[in-house]
Coordinates of C-alpha atoms in Angstrom, one line a residue:
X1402 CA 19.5 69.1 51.3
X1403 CA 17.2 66.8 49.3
X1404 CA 13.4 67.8 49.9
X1405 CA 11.0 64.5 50.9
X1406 CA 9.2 65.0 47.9
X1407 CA 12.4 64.3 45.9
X1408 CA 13.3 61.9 47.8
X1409 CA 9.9 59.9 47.6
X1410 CA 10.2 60.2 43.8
X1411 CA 13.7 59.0 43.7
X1412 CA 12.4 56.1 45.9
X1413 CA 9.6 55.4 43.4
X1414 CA 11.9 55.4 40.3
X1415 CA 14.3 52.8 42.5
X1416 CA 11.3 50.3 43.3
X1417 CA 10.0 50.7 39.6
X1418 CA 13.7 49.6 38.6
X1419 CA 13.7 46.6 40.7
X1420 CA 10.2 45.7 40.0
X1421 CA 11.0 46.0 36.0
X1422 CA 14.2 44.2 36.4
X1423 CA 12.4 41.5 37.7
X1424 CA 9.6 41.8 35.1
X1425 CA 12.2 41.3 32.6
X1426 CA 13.2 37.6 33.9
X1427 CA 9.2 36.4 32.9
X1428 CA 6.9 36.6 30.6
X1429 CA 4.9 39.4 30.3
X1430 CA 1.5 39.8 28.4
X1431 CA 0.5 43.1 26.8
X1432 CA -2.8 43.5 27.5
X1433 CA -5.3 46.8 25.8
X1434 CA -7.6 48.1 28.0
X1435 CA -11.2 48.8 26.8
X1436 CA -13.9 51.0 27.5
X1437 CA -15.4 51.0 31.1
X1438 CA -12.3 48.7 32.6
X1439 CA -10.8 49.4 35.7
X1440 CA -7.5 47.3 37.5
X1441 CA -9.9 46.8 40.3
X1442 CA -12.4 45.8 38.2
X1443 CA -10.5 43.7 35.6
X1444 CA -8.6 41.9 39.0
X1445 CA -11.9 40.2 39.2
X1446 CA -12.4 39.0 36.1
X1447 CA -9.2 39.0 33.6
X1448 CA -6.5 39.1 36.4
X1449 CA -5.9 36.7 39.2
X1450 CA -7.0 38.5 42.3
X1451 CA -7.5 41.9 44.2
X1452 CA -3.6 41.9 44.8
X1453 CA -2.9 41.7 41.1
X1454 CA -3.7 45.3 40.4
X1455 CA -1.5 46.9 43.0
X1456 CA 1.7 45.2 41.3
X1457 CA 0.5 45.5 37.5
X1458 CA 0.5 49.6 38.3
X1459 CA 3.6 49.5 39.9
X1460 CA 5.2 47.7 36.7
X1461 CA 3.3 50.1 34.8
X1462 CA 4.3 53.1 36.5
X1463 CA 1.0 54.1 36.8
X1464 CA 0.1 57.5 39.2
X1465 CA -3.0 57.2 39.5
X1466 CA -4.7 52.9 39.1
X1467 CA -8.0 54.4 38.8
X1468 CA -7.0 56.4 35.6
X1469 CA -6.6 53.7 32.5
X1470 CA -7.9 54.7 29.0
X1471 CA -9.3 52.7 26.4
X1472 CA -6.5 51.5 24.1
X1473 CA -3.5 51.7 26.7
X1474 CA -1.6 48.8 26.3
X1475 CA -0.7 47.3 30.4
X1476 CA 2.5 44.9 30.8
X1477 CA 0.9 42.1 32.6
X1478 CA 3.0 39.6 34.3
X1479 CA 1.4 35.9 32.5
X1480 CA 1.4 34.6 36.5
X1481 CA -1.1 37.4 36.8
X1482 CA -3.5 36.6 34.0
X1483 CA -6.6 34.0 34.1
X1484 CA -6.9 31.5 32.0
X1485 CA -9.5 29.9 30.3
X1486 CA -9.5 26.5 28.7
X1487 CA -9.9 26.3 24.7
X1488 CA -11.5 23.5 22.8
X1489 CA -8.8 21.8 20.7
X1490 CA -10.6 21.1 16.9
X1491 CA -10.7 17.9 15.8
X1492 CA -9.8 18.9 12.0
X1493 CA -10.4 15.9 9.9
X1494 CA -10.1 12.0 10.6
X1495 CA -10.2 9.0 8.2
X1496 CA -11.1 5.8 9.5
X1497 CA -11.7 3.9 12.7
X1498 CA -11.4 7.2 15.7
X1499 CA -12.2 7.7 18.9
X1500 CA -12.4 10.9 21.6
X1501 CA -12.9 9.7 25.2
X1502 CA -13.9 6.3 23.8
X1503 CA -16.9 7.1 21.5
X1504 CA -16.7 7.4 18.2
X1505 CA -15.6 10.8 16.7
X1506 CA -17.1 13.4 14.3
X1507 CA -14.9 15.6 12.4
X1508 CA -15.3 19.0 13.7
X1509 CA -15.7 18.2 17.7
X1510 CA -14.2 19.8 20.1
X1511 CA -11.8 18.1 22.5
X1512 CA -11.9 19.5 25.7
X1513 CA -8.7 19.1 28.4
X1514 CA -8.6 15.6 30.2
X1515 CA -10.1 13.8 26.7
X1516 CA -8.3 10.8 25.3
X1517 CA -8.1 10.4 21.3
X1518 CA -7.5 7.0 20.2
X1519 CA -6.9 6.3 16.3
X1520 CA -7.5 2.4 15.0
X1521 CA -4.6 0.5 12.5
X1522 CA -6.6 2.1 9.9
X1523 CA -7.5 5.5 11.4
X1524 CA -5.7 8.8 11.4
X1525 CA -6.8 12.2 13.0
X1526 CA -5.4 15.8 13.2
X1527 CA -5.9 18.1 16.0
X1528 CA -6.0 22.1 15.7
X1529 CA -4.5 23.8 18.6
X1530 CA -6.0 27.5 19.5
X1531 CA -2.6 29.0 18.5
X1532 CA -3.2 27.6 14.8
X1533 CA -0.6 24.3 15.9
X1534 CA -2.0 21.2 14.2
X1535 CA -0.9 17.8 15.6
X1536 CA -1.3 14.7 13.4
X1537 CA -2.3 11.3 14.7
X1538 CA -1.7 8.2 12.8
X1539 CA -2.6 5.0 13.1
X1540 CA -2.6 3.2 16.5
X1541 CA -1.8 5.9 18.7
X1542 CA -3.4 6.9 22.1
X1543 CA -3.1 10.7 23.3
X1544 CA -4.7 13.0 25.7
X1545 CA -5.4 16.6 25.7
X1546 CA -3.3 17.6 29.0
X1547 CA -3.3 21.7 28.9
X1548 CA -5.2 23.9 26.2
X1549 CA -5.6 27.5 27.7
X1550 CA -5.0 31.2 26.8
X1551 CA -5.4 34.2 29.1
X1552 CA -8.5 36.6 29.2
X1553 CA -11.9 37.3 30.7
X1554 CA -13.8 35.3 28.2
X1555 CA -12.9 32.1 26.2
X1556 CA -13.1 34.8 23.2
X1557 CA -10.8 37.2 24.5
X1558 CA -8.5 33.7 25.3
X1559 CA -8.6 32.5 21.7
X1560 CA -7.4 35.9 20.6
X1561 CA -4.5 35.8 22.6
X1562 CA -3.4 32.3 22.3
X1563 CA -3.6 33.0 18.1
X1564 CA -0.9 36.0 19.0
X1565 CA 1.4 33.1 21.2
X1566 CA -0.1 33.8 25.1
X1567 CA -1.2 29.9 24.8
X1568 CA -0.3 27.0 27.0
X1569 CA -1.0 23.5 25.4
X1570 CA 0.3 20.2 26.7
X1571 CA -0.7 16.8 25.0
X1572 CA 0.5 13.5 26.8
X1573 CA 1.1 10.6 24.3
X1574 CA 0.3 7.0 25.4
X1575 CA 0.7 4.8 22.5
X1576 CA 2.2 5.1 19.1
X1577 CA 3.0 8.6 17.9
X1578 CA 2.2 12.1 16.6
X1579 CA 3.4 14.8 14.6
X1580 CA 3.5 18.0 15.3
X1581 CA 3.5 21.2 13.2
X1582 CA 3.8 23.8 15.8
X1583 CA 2.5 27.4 14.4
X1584 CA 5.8 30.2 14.6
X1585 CA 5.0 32.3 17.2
X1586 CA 6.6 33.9 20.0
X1587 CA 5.6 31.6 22.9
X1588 CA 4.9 32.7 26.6
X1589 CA 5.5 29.4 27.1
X1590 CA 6.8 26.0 24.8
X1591 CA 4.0 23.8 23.4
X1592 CA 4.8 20.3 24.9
X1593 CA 4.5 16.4 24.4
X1594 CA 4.7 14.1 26.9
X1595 CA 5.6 10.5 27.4
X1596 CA 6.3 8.3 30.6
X1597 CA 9.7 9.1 30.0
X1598 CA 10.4 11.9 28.4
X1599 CA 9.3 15.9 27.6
X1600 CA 9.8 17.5 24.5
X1601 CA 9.6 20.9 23.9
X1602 CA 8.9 23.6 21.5
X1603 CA 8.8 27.4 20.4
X1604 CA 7.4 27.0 16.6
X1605 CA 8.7 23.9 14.9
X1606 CA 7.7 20.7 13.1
X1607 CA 9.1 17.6 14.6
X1608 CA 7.6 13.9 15.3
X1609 CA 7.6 12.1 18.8
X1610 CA 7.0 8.6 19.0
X1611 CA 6.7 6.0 22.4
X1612 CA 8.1 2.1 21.7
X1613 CA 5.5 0.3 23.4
X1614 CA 8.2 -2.4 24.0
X1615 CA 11.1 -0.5 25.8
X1616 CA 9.3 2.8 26.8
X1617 CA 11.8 4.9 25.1
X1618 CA 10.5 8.1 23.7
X1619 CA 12.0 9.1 20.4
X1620 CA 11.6 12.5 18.6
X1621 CA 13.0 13.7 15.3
X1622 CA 13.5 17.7 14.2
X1623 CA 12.5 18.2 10.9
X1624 CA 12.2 22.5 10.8
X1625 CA 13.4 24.4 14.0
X1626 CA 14.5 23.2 17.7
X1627 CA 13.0 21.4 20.3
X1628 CA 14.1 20.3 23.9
X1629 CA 14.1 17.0 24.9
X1630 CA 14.4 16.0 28.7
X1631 CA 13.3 13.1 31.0
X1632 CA 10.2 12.9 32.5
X1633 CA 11.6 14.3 35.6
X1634 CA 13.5 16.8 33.5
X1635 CA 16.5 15.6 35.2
X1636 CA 18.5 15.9 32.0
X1637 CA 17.9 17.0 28.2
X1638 CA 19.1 17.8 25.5
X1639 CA 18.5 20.6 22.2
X1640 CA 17.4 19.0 19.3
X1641 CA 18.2 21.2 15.6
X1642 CA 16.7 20.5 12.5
X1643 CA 17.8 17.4 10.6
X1644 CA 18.4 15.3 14.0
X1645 CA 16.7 13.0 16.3
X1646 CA 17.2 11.5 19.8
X1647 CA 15.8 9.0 22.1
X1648 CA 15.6 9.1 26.0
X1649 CA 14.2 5.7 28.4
X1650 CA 13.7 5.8 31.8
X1651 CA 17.1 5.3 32.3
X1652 CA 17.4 9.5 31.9
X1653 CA 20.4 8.8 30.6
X1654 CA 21.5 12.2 28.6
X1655 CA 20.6 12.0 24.9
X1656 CA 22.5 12.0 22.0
X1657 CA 21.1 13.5 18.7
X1658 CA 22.3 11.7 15.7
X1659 CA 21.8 12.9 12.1
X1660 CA 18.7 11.5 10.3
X1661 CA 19.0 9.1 7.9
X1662 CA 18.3 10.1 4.4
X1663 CA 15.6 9.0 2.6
X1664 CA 15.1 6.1 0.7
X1665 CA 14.9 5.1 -2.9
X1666 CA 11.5 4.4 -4.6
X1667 CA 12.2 4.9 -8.0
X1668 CA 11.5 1.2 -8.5
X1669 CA 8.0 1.5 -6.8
X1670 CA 5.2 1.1 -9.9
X1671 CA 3.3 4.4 -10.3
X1672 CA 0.3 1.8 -11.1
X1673 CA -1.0 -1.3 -9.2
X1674 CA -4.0 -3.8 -10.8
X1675 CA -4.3 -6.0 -7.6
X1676 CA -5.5 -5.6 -4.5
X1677 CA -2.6 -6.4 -2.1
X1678 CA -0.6 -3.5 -3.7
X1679 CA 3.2 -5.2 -3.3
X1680 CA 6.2 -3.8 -4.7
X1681 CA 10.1 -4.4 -3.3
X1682 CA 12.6 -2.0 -2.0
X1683 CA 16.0 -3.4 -3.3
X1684 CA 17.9 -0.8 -2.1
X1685 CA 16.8 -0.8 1.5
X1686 CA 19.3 -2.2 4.5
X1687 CA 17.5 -1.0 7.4
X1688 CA 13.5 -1.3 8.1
X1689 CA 11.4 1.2 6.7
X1690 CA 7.8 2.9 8.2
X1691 CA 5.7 3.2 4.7
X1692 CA 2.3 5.4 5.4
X1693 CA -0.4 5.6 2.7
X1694 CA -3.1 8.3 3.2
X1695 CA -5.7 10.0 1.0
X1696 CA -4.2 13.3 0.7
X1697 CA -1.1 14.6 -0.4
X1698 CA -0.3 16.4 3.2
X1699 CA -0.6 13.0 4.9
X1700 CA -3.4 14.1 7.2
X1701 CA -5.8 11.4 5.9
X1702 CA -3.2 8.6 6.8
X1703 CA -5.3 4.9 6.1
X1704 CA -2.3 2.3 6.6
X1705 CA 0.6 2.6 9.1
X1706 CA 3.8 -0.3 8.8
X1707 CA 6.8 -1.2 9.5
X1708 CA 8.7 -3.0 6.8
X1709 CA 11.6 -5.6 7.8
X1710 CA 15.1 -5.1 5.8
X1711 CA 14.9 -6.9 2.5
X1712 CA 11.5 -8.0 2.8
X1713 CA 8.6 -6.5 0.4
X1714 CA 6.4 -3.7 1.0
X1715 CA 2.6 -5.6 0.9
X1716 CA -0.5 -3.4 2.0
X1717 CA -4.0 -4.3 1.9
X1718 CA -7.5 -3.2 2.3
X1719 CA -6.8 -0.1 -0.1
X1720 CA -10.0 0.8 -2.0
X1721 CA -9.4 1.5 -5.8
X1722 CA -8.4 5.4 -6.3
X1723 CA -5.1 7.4 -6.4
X1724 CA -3.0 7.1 -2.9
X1725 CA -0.2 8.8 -1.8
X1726 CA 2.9 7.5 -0.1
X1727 CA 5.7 8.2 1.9
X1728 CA 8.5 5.8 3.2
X1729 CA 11.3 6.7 5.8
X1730 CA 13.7 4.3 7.1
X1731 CA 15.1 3.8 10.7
X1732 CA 18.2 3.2 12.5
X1733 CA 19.7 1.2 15.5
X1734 CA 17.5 3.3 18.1
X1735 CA 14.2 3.5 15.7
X1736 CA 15.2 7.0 15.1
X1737 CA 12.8 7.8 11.3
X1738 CA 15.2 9.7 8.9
X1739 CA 13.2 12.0 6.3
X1740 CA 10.5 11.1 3.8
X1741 CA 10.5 10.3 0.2
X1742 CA 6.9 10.5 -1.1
X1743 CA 5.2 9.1 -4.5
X1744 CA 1.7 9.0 -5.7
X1745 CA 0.4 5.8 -7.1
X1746 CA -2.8 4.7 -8.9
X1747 CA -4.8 1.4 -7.3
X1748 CA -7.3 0.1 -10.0
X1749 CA -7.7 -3.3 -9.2
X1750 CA -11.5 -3.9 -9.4
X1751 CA -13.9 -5.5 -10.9
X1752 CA -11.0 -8.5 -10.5
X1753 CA -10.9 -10.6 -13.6
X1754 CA -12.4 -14.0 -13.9
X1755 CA -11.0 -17.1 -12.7
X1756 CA -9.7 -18.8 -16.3
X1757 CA -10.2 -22.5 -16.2
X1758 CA -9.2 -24.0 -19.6
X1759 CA -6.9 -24.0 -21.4
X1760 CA -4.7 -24.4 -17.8
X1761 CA -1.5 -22.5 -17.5
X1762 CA 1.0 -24.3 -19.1
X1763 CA -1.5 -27.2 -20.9
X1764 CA -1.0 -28.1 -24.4
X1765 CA -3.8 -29.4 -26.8
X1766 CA -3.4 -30.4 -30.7
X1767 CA -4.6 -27.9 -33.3
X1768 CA -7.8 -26.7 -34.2
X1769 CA -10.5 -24.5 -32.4
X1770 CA -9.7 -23.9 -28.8
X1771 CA -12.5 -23.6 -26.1
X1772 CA -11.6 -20.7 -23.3
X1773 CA -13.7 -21.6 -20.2
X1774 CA -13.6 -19.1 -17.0
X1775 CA -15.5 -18.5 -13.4
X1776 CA -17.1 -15.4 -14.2
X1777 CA -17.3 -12.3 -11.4
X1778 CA -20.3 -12.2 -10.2
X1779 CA -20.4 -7.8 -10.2
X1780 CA -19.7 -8.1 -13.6
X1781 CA -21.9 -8.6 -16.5
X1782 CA -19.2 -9.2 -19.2
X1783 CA -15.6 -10.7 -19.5
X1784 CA -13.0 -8.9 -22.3
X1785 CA -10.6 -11.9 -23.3
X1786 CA -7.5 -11.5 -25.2
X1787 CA -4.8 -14.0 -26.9
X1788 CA -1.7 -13.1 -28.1
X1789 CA 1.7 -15.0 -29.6
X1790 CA 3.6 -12.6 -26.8
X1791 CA 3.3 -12.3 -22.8
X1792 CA 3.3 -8.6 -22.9
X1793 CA 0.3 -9.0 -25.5
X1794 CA 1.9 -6.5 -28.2
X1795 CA 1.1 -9.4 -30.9
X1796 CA -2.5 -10.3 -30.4
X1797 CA -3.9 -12.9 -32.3
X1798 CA -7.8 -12.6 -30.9
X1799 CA -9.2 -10.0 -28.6
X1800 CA -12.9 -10.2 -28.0
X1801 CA -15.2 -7.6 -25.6
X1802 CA -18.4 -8.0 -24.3
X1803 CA -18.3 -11.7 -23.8
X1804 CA -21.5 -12.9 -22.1
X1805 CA -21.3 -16.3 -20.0
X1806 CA -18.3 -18.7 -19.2
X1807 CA -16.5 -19.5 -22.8
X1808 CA -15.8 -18.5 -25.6
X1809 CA -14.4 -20.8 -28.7
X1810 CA -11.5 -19.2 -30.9
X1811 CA -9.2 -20.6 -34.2
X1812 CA -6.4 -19.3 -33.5
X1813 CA -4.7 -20.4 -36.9
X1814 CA -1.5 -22.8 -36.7
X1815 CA 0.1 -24.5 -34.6
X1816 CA 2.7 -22.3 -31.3
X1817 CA 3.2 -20.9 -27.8
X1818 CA 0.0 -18.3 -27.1
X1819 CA -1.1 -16.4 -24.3
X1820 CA -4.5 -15.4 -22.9
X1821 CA -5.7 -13.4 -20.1
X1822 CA -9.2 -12.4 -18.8
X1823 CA -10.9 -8.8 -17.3
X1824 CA -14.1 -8.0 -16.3
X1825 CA -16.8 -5.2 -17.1
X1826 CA -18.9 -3.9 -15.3
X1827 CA -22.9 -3.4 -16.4
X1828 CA -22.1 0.3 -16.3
X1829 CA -18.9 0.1 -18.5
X1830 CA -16.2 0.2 -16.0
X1831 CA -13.3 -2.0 -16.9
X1832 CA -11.1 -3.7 -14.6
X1833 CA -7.5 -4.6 -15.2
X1834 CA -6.7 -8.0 -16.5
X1835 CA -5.6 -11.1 -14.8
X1836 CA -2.4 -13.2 -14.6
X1837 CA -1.3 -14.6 -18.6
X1838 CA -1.7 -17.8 -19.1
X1839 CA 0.3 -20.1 -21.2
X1840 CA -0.8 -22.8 -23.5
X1841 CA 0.6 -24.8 -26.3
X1842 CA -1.1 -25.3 -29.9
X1843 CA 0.4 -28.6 -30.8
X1844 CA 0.4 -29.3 -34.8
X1845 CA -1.4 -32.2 -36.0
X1846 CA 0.4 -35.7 -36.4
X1847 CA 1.9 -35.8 -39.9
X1848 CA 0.4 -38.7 -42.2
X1849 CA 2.6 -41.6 -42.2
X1850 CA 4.0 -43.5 -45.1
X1851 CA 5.1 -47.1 -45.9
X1852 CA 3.6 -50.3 -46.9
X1853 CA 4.6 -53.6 -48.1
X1854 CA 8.8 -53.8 -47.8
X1855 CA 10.8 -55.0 -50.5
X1856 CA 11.3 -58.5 -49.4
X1857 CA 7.5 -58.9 -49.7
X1858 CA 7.3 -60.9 -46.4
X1859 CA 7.1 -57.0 -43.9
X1860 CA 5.3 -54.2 -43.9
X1861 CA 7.6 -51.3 -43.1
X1862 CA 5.9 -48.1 -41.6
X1863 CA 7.5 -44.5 -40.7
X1864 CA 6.3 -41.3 -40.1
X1865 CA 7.7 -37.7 -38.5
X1866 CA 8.0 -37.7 -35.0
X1867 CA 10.3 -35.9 -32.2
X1868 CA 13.2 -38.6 -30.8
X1869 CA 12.1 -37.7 -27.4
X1870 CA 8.5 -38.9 -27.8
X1871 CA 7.4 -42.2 -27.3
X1872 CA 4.9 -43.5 -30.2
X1873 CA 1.8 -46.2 -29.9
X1874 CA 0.7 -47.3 -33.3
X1875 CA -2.1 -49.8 -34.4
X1876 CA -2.6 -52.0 -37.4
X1877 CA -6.7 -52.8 -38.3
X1878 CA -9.0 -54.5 -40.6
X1879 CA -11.5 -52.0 -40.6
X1880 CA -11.0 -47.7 -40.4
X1881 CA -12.8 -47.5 -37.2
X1882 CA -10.0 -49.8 -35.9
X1883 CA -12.5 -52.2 -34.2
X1884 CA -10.4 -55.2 -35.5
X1885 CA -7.1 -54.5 -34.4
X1886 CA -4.8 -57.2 -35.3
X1887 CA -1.1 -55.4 -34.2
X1888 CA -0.3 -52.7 -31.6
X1889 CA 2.5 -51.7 -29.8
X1890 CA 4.5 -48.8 -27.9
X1891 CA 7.4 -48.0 -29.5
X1892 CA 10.3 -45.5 -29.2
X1893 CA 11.1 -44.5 -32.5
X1894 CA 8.9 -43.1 -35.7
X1895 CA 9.1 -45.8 -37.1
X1896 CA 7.3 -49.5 -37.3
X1897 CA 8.2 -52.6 -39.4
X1898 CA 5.8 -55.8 -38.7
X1899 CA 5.5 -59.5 -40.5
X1900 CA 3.2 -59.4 -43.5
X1901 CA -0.6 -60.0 -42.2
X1902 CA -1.4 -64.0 -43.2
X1903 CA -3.9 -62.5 -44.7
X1904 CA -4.5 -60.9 -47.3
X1905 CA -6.9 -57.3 -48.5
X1906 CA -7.5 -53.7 -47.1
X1907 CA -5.7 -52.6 -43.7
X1908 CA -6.0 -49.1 -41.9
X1909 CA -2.5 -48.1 -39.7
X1910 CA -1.9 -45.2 -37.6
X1911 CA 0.0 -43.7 -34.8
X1912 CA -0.3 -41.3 -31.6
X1913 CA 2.9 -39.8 -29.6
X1914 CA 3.4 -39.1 -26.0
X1915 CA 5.9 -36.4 -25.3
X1916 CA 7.9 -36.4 -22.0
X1917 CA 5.7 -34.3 -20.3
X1918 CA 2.6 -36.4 -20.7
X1919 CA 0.6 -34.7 -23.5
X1920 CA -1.0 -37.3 -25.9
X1921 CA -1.5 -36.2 -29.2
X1922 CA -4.5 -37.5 -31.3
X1923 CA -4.1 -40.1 -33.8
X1924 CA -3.0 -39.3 -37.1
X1925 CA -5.0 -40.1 -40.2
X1926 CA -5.5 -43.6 -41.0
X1927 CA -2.6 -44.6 -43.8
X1928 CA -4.7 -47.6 -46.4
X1929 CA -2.5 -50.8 -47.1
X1930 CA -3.1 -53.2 -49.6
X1931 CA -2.0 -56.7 -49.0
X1932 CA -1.7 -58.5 -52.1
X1933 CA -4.0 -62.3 -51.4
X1934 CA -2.4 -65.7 -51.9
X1935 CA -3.3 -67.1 -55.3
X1936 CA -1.4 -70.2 -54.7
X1937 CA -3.7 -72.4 -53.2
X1938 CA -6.1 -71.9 -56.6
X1939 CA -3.0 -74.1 -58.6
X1940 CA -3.6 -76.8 -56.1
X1941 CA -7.4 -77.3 -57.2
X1942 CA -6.5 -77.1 -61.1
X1943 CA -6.9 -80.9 -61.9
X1944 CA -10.1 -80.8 -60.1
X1945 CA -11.7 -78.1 -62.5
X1946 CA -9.9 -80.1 -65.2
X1947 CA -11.5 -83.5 -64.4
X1948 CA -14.6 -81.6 -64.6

């Protein structure tokens, strides 16, 4: 026959069973006891209540609740445990940023309930107590729902959501985030939610983003798993690494798909010497996000867009220094794919100086050429260079420190050149150089030739030319060609008049006019003699005679 002590024992060891059976479906803290603590002591401050004690011994197995010794490590059911709310770090931020609608300092806290709101130019990253970090780019509008860890104090709370006891929650309103969730063993998953959805996750780095059009809630996997459900958490579905999915408020189940691989930017200049940095994607069938930011871990993000298929990528407002940046393209549902990344230079400043003369695409005829330009004002000199070749590998004249607005160059004979303009600053820093311009050195008309014809009775002029020119010529009495006796506009090099009635000293020459306009200058004047009439002096002969 059993004895009733035995049979009080084999009762105990039955109820510890079911109580630990039960233990074993939740989550369960371990929790080390310190000097001077007591169960009914710590139910007033680290547990939930007087009644928590008598359960935490029973799941202990504990004899006697009044004997616990420094450094015994309790079982404590989490449902047990008080919590305490932990300030979520605002890391860094770049940029327009706001917590709960004032302006924010890197380094605040964020406390539960608080709103951060990041500008098109603004990014911001958040450090969770359990070492999480959740990026916020541009645009985007998110609140701090849950941040809490068990324990007494807010110390003893931080120390235990660093070791995975942490619950954190953040609600996203606008735009997006990304989240880099730290790889612990969670009592609980570190969520983001939307109207529509809830995602999920255990120690993982994914991205969730809300379409402010439709509502849908998107969320790609890029290390690890998360769950994604509706709002009501209705339905869901795992997410692995190298997926996405998107849920509305449809609930409709969600599908992952695969992520789209990431796109080509080997044609994307490592250098850029304008402002609007602009550069094309030729590749590219579907529309891409591009993100530039000041740091190579794209927590300093200054520019957010979306490019359209087959259109370029154009950002502006980018200060000169060295930038990196990422592109990722997206599908049918607006599902991003995975990054490719590149680092580029922007020296774009001091800008060069507006060039005035010669004009892009101008011609003049040979001889000293005047350069004329709008100096920038923040510089104090202009660096000017002309060359026979648009890549400027043949220079012909390069000139630094040039004070003013011009600067006159002989440039030697007659062809196609090329000149561009940059600006130094007082202190010696260069900026890049301007847009080429083209100009023309036309060569100087060619003398002409001719005189009196054969016949005596024409004067038969000709000189080089083009065919496609058209040629005004002028006959004179005097070499300033005051007394202009013939003129005309002609279409060939070539002139043949009636001999002048008169006779002595005449001065010809000729101008063209190519087909684009450009009148050359005249040539030099050609001298023709035109033998006088001595006739008439036979007609006064018998008069000297009879003299």
């Amino acid at each position: 026959m059993t004895s009733p002590r035995a049979l009080r024992h084999a009762l105990a060891l039955a109820c510890s069973a079911v109580v630990a059976a039960a233990s074993a479906q939740e989550t369960v803290i371990d929790y080390r006891i310190s000097e001077r603590d007591t169960l009914i002591g710590l139910s007033e401050t680290v547990f939930t209540g007087p009644q928590a004690w008598r359960e935490i011994a029973r799941l202990n197995r504990l004899p006697d609740a009044n004997l616990i010794r420094p450094g015994q490590v309790l079982r404590v059911p989490a449902r047990l445990m008080r919590s305490q709310a932990l300030p979520v770090a605002l890391a860094s931020s770049v940029g327009e940023v706001r917590v709960a609608g004032a302006a924010a300092q890197a380094g605040m806290a964020l406390a539960e309930g608080q709103q951060i709101e990041t500008g098109a130019n603004g990014s911001a990253v958040l450090a969770l107590a359990d070492g999480s970090r959740v990026r916020v780019p541009p645009s985007s509008l998110a609140e701090i729902v849950a941040s809490r860890g068990p324990g007494a104090s807010e110390a003893q709370a931080a120390k235990l959501a660093a070791e995975g006891w942490f619950a954190g929650s953040m609600r996203m309103l606008r735009g997006s985030v990304e989240v880099l969730a730290a790889k612990l063993k969670r009592s609980q998953p570190l969520e983001v939610t939307t109207p529509t959805a809830v995602v999920g996750v255990r120690g993982t780095q994914y991205r969730v983003a809300l379409d402010g059009d439709s509502g849908a809630t998107r969320s790609e996997v890029l290390e690890g798993k998360v769950k994604l459900e509706s709002a009501q958490r209705s339905t869901g579905t795992d997410i692995p690494a190298g997926f996405g999915a998107a849920i509305d408020a449809s609930a409709k189940k969600p599908e992952p798909v695969k992520l789209l691989p990431a796109p080509d930017l080997t044609s994307m200049p490592g250098r850029f010497e304008r402002p609007l940095v602009r550069f094309a994607l030729p590749a590219e069938k579907a529309p891409v996000r591009v993100q530039v930011a000041q740091d190579e871990a794209f927590e300093r993000i200054i520019s957010d867009i979306r490019v359209p298929a087959g259109t370029d990528v154009r950002i502006a407002g980018l200060d000169d220094a060295r930038w990196h940046l990422r592109a990722r393209r997206l599908d049918g549902q607006g599902i991003e794919g995975y990054d490719a990344a590149r680092a580029f230079v922007l020296k774009a400043r001091p800008e060069p100086p507006a060039s005035n003369a010669p004009r892009s695409g101008g011609k003049q005829s040979l001889g000293p050429v005047e350069f004329q330009w709008s100096p920038n004002l923040e510089a104090k000199t202009a660096r000017v260079q002309v060359a026979r070749d648009e890549r400027f590998t043949d220079l012909v004249a390069e000139r630094e420190g040039v004070e003013g607005n011009k600067l006159t160059l002989d440039l030697g004979g007659p062809g196609t050149y090329f000149w561009r303009l940059a600006s130094t600053r007082a202190d010696g820093d260069k900026g890049p150089f301007g847009d080429a311009q083209r100009f023309e050195l036309r060569p100087l008309p060619e003398p002409p030739k001719g005189g009196l014809g054969e016949d005596g009775k024409s004067l038969v002029l000709a000189w080089g030319g083009r065919p496609e020119d058209k040629q005004h010529v002028e006959l004179a009495r005097d070499p300033a060609f005051r007394d202009i006796v013939a003129q005309a506009d002609l279409d060939a090099p070539e002139w043949t008049l009636p001999r002048p009635s008169q006779g002595g000293t005449y001065y010809f020459r000729y101008r063209s006019t190519e087909p684009d306009g450009f009148v050359g200058p005249y040539s030099s004047p050609l001298v023709i003699e035109v033998p006088r009439d001595w006739r008439f002096l036979w007609l006064l002969a018998p008069l000297l005679f009879a003299l």
